[in-house]
Amino acid sequence: MINEAISSVQKEFEAELPSVDLNSLEAVNALRVKYLGKKGSVTELLKQMGKLPAEERPAYGKDVNELKEFVSAQIENALAAASEHALEAKLAAGFVDISLPGDGIPAGSTHPLYDVREEIIDFFAHMGFAVDLGRDIETDWYNFEALNTPPDHPSRDMQDTFYLADKVMLRTHTSGTQIHYMETHKPPFRMIAPGHVFRVDSDATHAPMFQQCEGLVVDENISFSQLKGILQLFMNQLFGEGVKTRFRPSFFPFTEPSAEMDVSCVFCGGTGCRRCKGTGWMELGGCGSVDPNVFKNCGIDPEKYTGFAFGFGLDRIAMLRHAIPEIGLLTSNDQRFLNQF
Ligand code: PHE
């Protein structure tokens, strides 16, 4: 015969179990504490065993242990159900629909000026030219004087200079890198010097900062016709096979003779249009044979060596290639402009 106290606890538990919210971990836990906790009713029943006469203990013990196992099993099931429910609720709250389309990351592209610069470096590097980036800040010696441009020389008026201190300036052209190079290298050599240059100047086709690429070749028996040949190839590289070049006499203090190089208009092919002002030609850069005075300033014997030099604006090349109407667009960081490339 089962002990009455045991059966009443069992009945109570069986009556209570269906009413417990199995979705609530807290409710199930409370049920566990109520029956199996330190002062729980099943635990109390177990404690009573010591007070019973010895002969009653085995039967009582068997019954109370069966009850404990029954209650433990039920509560374990209930806890498992409640934990699962809690996990599901947590997942539902943080639901991510992986089938939704993502936010695309727009692909960037290289800047048109960067492309021109890379192409120029590539072209000349393949022809054995070294690349020297030079420096943005120059002294009077490198920017003017060593380039055969003494302080009172009228050509200094041609370039409005950003001075940083007395005889220290932002370079107005890349030609100063020629001097640095000749001071530190023995001929024969060929080099280019791409880089930023600065002038107090600003309109649709002039910017206070723009990029140039200088070129310099020095050896015995270097001639002007070699200069023309290399520049023709260079223009073919930039503007295609059909482009023609012409050289007009000009003046630069550091070259003698000097020339301006024009290319046949890249828009009309040379027949004349609005962009070339009807001439069929566009001015692209300066060049010439290295003036013997420049060689002397760099410790190179002008009796033994000759050379040529040239200088081009990279912005102008990018503008011609893409029909860009204003130089300022190239440095404006305007997405509407940049997204076109
Ligand atoms: N430095 C000249 C300029 O900025 C260009 C040039 C370079 C001309 C080399 C001749 C030789 O206009």
XYZ file of N, CA and C and ligand atoms in Angstrom, residues 158-159 172-175 178 199 210 212 214-215 252 254-255 258-259 285-288 309-312, ligand 1:
87
model
N 56.932 84.659 -67.646
C 55.993 83.731 -68.275
C 55.308 82.859 -67.227
N 55.944 82.652 -66.133
C 55.408 81.728 -65.135
C 55.190 82.446 -63.819
N 57.205 75.193 -60.937
C 56.283 75.673 -61.974
C 56.302 74.758 -63.192
N 57.286 73.860 -63.221
C 57.367 72.856 -64.284
C 58.212 71.687 -63.791
N 58.173 70.589 -64.519
C 58.943 69.417 -64.091
C 60.396 69.491 -64.570
N 60.761 70.565 -65.266
C 62.110 70.629 -65.849
C 63.219 70.599 -64.799
N 65.122 67.433 -64.400
C 66.244 67.228 -65.343
C 67.566 67.545 -64.660
N 51.074 76.803 -60.742
C 51.212 78.160 -61.289
C 50.033 79.004 -60.846
N 48.492 71.300 -61.834
C 48.226 70.341 -62.901
C 49.428 69.404 -63.006
N 52.499 67.456 -65.269
C 53.323 67.453 -66.473
C 54.113 66.158 -66.538
N 57.952 65.373 -67.963
C 59.195 65.818 -68.587
C 59.883 64.615 -69.222
N 60.659 64.844 -70.246
C 61.486 63.771 -70.800
C 62.863 64.316 -71.091
N 62.503 78.337 -75.317
C 62.624 78.017 -73.893
C 64.083 78.274 -73.537
N 66.071 76.807 -71.686
C 66.899 75.614 -71.429
C 67.035 74.701 -72.633
N 66.416 75.063 -73.770
C 66.615 74.269 -74.985
C 66.979 75.205 -76.135
N 64.425 75.408 -79.815
C 63.219 74.992 -79.088
C 62.050 74.897 -80.053
N 61.067 74.101 -79.682
C 59.882 73.983 -80.544
C 58.636 73.723 -79.698
N 52.794 70.439 -76.399
C 53.907 70.502 -75.447
C 55.107 71.194 -76.033
N 56.070 71.452 -75.151
C 57.298 72.099 -75.588
C 58.436 71.102 -75.644
N 59.442 71.411 -76.462
C 60.583 70.494 -76.557
C 61.768 71.216 -77.180
N 62.881 70.537 -77.264
C 64.049 71.130 -77.902
C 65.307 70.365 -77.563
N 65.015 67.401 -74.781
C 64.078 67.391 -73.646
C 62.706 67.762 -74.162
N 61.696 67.292 -73.459
C 60.319 67.674 -73.825
C 59.469 67.732 -72.565
N 58.362 68.435 -72.652
C 57.454 68.528 -71.504
C 56.014 68.658 -71.973
N 55.136 67.837 -71.354
C 53.723 67.823 -71.746
C 52.822 67.972 -70.542
N 59.068 73.232 -69.015
C 58.375 73.691 -70.192
C 57.002 74.217 -69.767
O 56.600 74.006 -68.652
C 58.169 72.581 -71.193
C 59.451 72.082 -71.773
C 60.082 71.002 -71.213
C 60.027 72.684 -72.885
C 61.278 70.533 -71.764
C 61.173 72.238 -73.423
C 61.802 71.142 -72.878
O 56.326 74.872 -70.532
